[in-house]
Tab-separated table of C-alpha atoms in Angstrom:
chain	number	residue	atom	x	y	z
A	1259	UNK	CA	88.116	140.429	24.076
A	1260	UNK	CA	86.170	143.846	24.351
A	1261	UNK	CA	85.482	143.436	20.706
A	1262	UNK	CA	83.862	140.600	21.415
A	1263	UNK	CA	82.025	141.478	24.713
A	1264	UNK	CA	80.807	145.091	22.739
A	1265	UNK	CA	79.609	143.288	19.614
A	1266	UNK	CA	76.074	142.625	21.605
A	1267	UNK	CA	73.327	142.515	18.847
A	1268	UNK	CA	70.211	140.954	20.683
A	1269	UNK	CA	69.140	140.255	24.288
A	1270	UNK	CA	69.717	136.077	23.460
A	1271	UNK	CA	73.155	136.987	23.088
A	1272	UNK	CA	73.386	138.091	26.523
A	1273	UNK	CA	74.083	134.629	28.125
A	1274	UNK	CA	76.306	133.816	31.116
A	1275	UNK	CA	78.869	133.816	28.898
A	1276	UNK	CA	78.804	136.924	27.478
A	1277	UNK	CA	78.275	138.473	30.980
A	1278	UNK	CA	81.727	136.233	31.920
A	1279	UNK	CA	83.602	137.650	29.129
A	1280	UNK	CA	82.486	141.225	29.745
A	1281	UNK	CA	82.971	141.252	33.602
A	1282	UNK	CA	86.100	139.302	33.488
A	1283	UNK	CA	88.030	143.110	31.893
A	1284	UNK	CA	87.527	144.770	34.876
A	1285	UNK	CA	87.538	141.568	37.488
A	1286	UNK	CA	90.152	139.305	36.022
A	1287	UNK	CA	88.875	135.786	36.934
A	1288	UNK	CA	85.374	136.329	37.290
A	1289	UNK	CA	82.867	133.903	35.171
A	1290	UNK	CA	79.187	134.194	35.427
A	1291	UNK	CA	77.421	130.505	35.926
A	1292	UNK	CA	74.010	131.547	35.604
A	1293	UNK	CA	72.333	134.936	34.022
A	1294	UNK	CA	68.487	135.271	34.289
A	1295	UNK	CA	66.875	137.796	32.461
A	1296	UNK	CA	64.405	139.744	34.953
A	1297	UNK	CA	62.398	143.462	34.188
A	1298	UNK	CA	62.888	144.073	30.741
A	1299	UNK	CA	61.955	147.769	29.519
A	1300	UNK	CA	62.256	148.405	25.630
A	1301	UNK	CA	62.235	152.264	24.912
A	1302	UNK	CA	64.695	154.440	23.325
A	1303	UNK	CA	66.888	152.131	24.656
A	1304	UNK	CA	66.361	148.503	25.278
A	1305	UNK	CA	66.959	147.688	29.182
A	1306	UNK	CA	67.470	144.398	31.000
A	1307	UNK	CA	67.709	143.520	34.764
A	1308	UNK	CA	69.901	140.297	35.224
A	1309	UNK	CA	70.491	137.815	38.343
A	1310	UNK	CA	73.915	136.641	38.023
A	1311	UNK	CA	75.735	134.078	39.859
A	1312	UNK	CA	79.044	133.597	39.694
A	1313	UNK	CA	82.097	131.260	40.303
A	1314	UNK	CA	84.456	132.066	43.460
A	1315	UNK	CA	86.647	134.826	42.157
A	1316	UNK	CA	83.066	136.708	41.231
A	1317	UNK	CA	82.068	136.203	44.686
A	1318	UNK	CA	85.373	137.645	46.221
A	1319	UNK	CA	85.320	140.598	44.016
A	1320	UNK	CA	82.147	141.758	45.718
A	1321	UNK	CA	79.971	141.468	42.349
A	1322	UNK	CA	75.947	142.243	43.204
A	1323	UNK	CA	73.365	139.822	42.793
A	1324	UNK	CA	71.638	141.957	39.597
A	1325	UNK	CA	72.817	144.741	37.630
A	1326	UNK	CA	71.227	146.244	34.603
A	1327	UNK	CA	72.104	145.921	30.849
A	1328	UNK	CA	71.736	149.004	28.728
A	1329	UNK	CA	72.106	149.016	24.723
A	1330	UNK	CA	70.443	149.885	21.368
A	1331	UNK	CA	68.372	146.519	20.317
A	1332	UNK	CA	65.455	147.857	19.148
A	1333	UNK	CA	64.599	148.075	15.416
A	1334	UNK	CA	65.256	151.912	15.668
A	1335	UNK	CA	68.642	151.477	17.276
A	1336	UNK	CA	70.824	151.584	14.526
A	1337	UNK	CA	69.802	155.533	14.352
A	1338	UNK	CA	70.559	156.120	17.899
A	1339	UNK	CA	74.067	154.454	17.704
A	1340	UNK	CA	75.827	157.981	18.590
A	1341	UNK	CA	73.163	158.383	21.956
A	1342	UNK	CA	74.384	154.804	23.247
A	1343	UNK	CA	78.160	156.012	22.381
A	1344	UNK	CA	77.604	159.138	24.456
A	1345	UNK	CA	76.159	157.471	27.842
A	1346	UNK	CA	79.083	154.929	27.535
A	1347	UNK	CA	81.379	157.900	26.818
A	1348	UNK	CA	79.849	159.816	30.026
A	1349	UNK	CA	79.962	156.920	32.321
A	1350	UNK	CA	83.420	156.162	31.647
A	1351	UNK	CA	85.303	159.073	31.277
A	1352	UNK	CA	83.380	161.341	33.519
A	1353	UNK	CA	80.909	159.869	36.204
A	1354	UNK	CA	83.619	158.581	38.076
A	1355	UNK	CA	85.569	162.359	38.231
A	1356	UNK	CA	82.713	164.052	39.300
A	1357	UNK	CA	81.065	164.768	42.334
A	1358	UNK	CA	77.284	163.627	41.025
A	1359	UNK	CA	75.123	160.709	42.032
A	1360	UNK	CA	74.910	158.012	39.080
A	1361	UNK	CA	74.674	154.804	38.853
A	1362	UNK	CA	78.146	152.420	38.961
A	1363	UNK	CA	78.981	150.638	36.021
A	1364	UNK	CA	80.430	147.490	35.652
A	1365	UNK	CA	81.136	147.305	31.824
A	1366	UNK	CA	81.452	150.392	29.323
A	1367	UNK	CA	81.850	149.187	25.976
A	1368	UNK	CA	81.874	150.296	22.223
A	1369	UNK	CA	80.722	148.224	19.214
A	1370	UNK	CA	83.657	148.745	16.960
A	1371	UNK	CA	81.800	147.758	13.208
A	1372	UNK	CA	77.694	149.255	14.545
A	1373	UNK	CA	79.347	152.196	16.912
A	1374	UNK	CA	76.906	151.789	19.647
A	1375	UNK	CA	77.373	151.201	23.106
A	1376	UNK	CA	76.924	148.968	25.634
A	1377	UNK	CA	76.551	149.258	29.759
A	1378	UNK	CA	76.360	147.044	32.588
A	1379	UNK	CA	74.975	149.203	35.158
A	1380	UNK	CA	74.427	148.968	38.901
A	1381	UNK	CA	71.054	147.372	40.075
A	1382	UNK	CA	69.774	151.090	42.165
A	1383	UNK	CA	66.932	148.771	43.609
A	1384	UNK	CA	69.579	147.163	45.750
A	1385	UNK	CA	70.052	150.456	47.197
A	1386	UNK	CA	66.466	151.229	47.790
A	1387	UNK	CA	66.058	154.458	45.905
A	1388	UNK	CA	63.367	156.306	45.213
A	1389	UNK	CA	62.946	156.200	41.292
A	1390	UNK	CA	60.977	159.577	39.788
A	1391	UNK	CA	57.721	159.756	37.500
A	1392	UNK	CA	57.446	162.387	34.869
A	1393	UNK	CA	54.717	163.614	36.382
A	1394	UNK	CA	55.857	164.645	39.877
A	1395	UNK	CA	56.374	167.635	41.328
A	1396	UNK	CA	59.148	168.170	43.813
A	1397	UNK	CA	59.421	170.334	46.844
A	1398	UNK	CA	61.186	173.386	47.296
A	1399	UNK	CA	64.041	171.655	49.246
A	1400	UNK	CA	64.243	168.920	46.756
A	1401	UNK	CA	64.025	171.502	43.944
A	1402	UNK	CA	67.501	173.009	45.551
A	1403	UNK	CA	69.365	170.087	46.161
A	1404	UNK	CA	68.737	169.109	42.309
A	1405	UNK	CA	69.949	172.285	41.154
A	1406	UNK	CA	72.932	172.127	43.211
A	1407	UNK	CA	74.081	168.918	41.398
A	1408	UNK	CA	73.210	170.189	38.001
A	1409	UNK	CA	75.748	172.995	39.367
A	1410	UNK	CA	78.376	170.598	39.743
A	1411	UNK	CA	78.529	169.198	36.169
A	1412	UNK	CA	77.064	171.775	34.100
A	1413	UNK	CA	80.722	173.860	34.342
A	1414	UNK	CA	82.786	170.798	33.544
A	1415	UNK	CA	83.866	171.849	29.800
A	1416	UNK	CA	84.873	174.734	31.974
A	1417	UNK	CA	87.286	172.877	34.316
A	1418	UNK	CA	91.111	173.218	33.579
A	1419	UNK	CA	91.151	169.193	34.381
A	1420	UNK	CA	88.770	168.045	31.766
A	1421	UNK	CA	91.346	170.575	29.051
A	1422	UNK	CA	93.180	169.336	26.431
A	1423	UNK	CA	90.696	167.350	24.649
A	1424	UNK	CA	89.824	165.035	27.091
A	1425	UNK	CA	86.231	165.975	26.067
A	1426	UNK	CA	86.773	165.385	21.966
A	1427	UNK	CA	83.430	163.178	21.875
A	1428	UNK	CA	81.087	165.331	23.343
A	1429	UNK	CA	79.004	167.375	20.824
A	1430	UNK	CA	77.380	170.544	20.344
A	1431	UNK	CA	73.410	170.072	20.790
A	1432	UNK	CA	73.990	166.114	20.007
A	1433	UNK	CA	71.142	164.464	18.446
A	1434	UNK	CA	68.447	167.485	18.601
A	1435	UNK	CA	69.786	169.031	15.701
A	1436	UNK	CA	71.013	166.319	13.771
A	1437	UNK	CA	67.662	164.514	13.632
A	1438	UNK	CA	65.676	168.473	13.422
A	1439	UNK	CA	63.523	167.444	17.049
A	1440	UNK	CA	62.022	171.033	16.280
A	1441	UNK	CA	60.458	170.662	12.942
A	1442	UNK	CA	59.600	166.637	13.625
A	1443	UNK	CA	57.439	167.427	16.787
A	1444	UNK	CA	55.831	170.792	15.497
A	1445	UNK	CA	54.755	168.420	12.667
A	1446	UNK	CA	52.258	166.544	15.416
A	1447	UNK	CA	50.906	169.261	15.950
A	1448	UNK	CA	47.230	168.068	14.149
A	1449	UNK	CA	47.430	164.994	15.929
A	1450	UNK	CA	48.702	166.640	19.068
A	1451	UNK	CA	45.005	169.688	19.053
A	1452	UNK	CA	42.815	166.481	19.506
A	1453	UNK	CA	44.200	165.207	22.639
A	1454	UNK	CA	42.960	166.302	26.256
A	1455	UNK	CA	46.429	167.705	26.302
A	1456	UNK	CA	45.491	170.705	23.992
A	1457	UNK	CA	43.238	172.563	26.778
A	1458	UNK	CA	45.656	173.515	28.281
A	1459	UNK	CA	47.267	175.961	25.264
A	1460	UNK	CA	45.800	179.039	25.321
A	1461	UNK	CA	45.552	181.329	22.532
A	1462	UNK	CA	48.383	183.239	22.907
A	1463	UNK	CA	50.467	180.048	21.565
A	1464	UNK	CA	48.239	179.005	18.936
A	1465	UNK	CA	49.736	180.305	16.092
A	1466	UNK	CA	51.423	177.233	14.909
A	1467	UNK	CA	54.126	179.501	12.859
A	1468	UNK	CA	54.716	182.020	15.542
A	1469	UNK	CA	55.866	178.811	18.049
A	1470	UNK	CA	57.560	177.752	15.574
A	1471	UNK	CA	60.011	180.397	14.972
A	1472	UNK	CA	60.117	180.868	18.898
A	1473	UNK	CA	61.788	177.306	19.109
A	1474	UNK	CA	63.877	177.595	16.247
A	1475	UNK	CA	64.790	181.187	17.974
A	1476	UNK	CA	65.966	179.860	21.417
A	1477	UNK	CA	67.811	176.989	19.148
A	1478	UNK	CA	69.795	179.881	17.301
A	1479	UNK	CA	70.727	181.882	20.531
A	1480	UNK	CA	72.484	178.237	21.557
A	1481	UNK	CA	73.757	177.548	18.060
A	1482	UNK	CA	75.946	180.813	17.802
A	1483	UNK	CA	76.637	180.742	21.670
A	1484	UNK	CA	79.630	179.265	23.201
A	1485	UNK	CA	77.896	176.446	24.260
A	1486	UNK	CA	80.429	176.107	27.380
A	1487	UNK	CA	78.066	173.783	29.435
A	1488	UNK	CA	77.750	170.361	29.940
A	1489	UNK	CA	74.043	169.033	29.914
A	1490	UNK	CA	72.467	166.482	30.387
A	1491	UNK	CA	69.649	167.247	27.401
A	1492	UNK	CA	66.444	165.130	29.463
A	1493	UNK	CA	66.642	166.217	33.128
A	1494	UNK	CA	62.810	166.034	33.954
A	1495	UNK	CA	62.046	163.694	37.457
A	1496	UNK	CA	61.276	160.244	35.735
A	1497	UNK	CA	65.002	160.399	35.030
A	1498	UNK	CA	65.814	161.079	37.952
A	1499	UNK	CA	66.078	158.826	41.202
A	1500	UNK	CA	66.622	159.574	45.149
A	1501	UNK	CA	68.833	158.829	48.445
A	1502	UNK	CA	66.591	157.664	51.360
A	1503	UNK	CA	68.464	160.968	52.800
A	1504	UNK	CA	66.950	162.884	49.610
A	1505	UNK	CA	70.035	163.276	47.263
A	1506	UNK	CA	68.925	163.353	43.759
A	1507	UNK	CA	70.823	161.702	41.008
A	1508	UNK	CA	70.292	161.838	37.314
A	1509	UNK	CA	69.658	158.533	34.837
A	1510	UNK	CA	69.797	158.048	31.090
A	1511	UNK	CA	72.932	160.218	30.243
A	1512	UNK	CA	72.750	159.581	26.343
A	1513	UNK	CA	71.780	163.202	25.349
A	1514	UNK	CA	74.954	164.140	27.337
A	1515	UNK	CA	76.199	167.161	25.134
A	1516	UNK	CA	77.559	171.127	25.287
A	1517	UNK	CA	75.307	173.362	25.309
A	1518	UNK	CA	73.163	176.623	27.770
A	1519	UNK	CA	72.742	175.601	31.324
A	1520	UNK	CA	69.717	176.829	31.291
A	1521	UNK	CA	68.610	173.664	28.900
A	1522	UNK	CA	68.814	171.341	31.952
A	1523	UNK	CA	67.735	174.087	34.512
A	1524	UNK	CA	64.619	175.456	32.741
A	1525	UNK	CA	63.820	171.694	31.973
A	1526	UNK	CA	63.713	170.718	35.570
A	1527	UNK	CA	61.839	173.731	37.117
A	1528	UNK	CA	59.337	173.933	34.192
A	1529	UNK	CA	58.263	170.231	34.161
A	1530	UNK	CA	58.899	169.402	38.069
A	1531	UNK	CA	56.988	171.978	40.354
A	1532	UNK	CA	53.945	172.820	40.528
A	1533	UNK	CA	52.611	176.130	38.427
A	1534	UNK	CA	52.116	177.867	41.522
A	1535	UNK	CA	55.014	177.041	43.280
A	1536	UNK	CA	56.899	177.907	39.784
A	1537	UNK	CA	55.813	181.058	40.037
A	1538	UNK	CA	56.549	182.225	43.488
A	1539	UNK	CA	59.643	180.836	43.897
A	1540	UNK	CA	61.483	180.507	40.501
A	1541	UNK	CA	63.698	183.813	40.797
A	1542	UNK	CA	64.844	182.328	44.279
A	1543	UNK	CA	65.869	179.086	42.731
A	1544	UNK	CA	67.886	180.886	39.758
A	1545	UNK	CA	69.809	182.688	42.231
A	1546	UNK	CA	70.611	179.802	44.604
A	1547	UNK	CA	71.676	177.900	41.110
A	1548	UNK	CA	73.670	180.584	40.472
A	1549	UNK	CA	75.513	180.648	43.569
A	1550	UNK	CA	75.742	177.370	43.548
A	1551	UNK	CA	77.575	177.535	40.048
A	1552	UNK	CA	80.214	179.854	41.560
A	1553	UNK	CA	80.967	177.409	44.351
A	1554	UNK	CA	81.720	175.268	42.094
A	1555	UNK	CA	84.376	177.229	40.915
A	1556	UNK	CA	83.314	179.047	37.875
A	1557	UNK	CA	81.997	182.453	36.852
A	1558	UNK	CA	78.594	182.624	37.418
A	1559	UNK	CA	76.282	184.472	34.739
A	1560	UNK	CA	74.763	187.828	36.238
A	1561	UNK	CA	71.319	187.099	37.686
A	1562	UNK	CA	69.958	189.234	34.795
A	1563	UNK	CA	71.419	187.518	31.751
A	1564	UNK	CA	70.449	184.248	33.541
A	1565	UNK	CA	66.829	185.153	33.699
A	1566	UNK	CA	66.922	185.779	30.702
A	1567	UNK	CA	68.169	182.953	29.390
A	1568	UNK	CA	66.080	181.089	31.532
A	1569	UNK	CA	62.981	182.784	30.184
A	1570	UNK	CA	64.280	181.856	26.255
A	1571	UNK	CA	64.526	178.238	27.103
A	1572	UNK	CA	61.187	178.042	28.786
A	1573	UNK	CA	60.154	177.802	24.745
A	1574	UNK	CA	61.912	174.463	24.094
A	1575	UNK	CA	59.135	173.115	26.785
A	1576	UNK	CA	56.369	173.451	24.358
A	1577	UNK	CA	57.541	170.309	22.588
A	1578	UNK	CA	55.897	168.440	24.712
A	1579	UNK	CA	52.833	169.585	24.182
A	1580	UNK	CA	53.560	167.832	20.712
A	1581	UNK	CA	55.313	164.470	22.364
A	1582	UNK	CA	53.271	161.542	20.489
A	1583	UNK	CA	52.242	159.064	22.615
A	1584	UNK	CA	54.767	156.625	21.584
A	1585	UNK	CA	56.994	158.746	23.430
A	1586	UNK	CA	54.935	159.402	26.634
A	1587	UNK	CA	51.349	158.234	28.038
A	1588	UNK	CA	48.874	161.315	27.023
A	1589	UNK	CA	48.573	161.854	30.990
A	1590	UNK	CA	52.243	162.559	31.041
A	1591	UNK	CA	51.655	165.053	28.395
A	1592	UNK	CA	48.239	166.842	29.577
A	1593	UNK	CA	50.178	167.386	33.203
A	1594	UNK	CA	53.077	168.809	30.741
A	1595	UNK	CA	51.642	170.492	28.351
A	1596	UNK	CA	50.199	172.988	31.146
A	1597	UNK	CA	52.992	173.339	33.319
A	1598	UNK	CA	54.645	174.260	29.720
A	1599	UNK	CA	52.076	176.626	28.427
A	1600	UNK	CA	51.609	178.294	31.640
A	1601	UNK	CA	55.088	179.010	31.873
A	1602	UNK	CA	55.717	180.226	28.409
A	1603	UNK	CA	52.908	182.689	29.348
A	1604	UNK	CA	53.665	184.335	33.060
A	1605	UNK	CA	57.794	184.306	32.053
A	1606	UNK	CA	57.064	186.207	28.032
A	1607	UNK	CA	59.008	183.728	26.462
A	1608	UNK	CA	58.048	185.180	22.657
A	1609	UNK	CA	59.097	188.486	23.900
A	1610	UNK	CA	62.138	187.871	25.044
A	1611	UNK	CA	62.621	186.068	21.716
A	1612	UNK	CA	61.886	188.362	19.864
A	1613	UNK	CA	58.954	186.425	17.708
């Protein structure tokens, strides 16, 4: 039967009956009378909202009125298979052993011949969370309380209960080196200097072949590291989504891979405060990441070699100021592009790579 219920190739295919015969492996009994489609958001991914009803054992087992569908059918999909494997991979083998705020699945699936993957995720609207935008900025308070979770799975390759191979299908760096991200985007970068976005570069980072080997640098530091972290590879605030108490929690784990901490943390600080409130308070919020890393029951890195890590990575944020617009609106990448620049600037990022 999961063969069946993972070989989803098209959103027609996702009828009431398909819905039955997934739902029914985790709540024997269960069919589904009735799926209408809702929202439907077609991106990396393709994403459906569904109203379901269902017959009387549904309706005992507590089953919510809509939940979300998540899979590759988009004419690019076929690509991505190994990103849809990974999300499915991270929602069922560790979301539910860790102490983070994600979405609850309902169905984690496989396709056996295509090796994608296929979710059935919890409906967050029913919960009335606060959903980021790329182009937010967070508060200080907020700022800390997202660093503290990124604390709590960064270490998990770490963990003596995730030993033993329990972690055999996560990957070094994942899809950014397979598919060279580095070279594709710097390869905008004539389209990129005639958007608004490009005011914001100043001339220190307009040698195209200096940036260049900057990226590639901070990529080799990770590639010959130990790569002993867990990260979540796109943790800016549109995927992120809040509590009404304030408690963060991350979406769109398919980039889950090993790799630098500092991937996810520089990522988040870079992209979600404002310049100015980067700059005054980014050595504070290192620190309280740090400490929040040793309460979580690993060794922490010294505050030095974590700034300057942190400094390194601030060079994989210049991508963006490459990010066609297929990717993201342009205002998502002016706003970007000089919270980026500025911070490549004020932290010497091609100094302390050595380009």
């Amino acid at each position: 039967m999961r063969a069946e219920a993972s070989a989803l190739r098209s959103l027609e295919a996702a009828d009431a009956a398909w819905f039955g015969r997934a739902l029914s492996e985790r709540f024997p009994g269960v069919e589904v009378l009735k799926a209408e489609p809702g929202t439907i958001i077609r991106g990396m991914a393709t994403k459906a909202q569904y109203f379901l009803d269902y017959n009387e054992a549904g309706r005992a087992h507590g089953l919510p009125r809509s939940m979300w569908l998540k899979a590759g059918l988009e004419a690019h999909s076929e690509a991505s298979a190994p990103l849809y494997a990974a999300e499915v991979n991270f929602y069922r083998d560790l979301a539910p052993r860790l102490a983070i705020n994600s979405p609850k699945t309902f169905f984690e699936a496989i396709d056996r011949e295509t090796g994608s993957g296929v979710l059935l995720l919890e409906d967050l609207t029913l919960r009335n969370v606060r959903f980021g935008r790329p182009t937010d900025r967070i508060d200080l308070a907020g700022a800390k309380r997202v660093l503290e979770l990124m604390a709590r799975y960064n270490p998990v390759p770490q963990l003596p209960q995730f030993a033993g191979g329990k972690l055999a299908w996560l990957e070094a760096a994942s899809a950014i080196d397979t598919a060279n991200v580095i070279d594709l985007y710097l390869g905008f970068w004539d389209t990129a200097a005639l958007q608004p976005r490009f005011r914001h570069v100043p001339n220190a980072l307009m040698d195209r072949e200096r940036m260049r080997r900057a990226v590639h640098a901070m990529r080799d530091n990770d590639r010959f590291g130990p790569r002993a972290w867990l990260v979540h590879g796109d943790g800016h605030m549109g995927n992120m989504f809040f509590e009404q108490d304030g408690a963060p929690g991350l979406l769109d784990w398919q980039t889950a891979m090993l790799g630098d901490w500092a991937s996810d943390v520089s990522e988040f600080l870079v992209f979600s405060l404002d310049v100015e409130t980067r700059r005054a308070h980014e050595r504070d919020l290192i620190a309280h990441y740090l400490a929040a890393l040793g309460a979580s029951g690993v060794a922490a890195p010294s505050f030095e070699d974590a700034w300057l890590t942190y400094r390194r990575h601030a060079a994989w944020s210049f991508l963006t100021v490459m990010c066609p617009v297929e990717m993201h609106p342009e205002e998502v990448c002016t706003i970007w592009a000089e919270r980026a620049c500025a911070a490549i600037v004020d932290l010497e990022t091609l100094k302390a790579l050595g380009v």
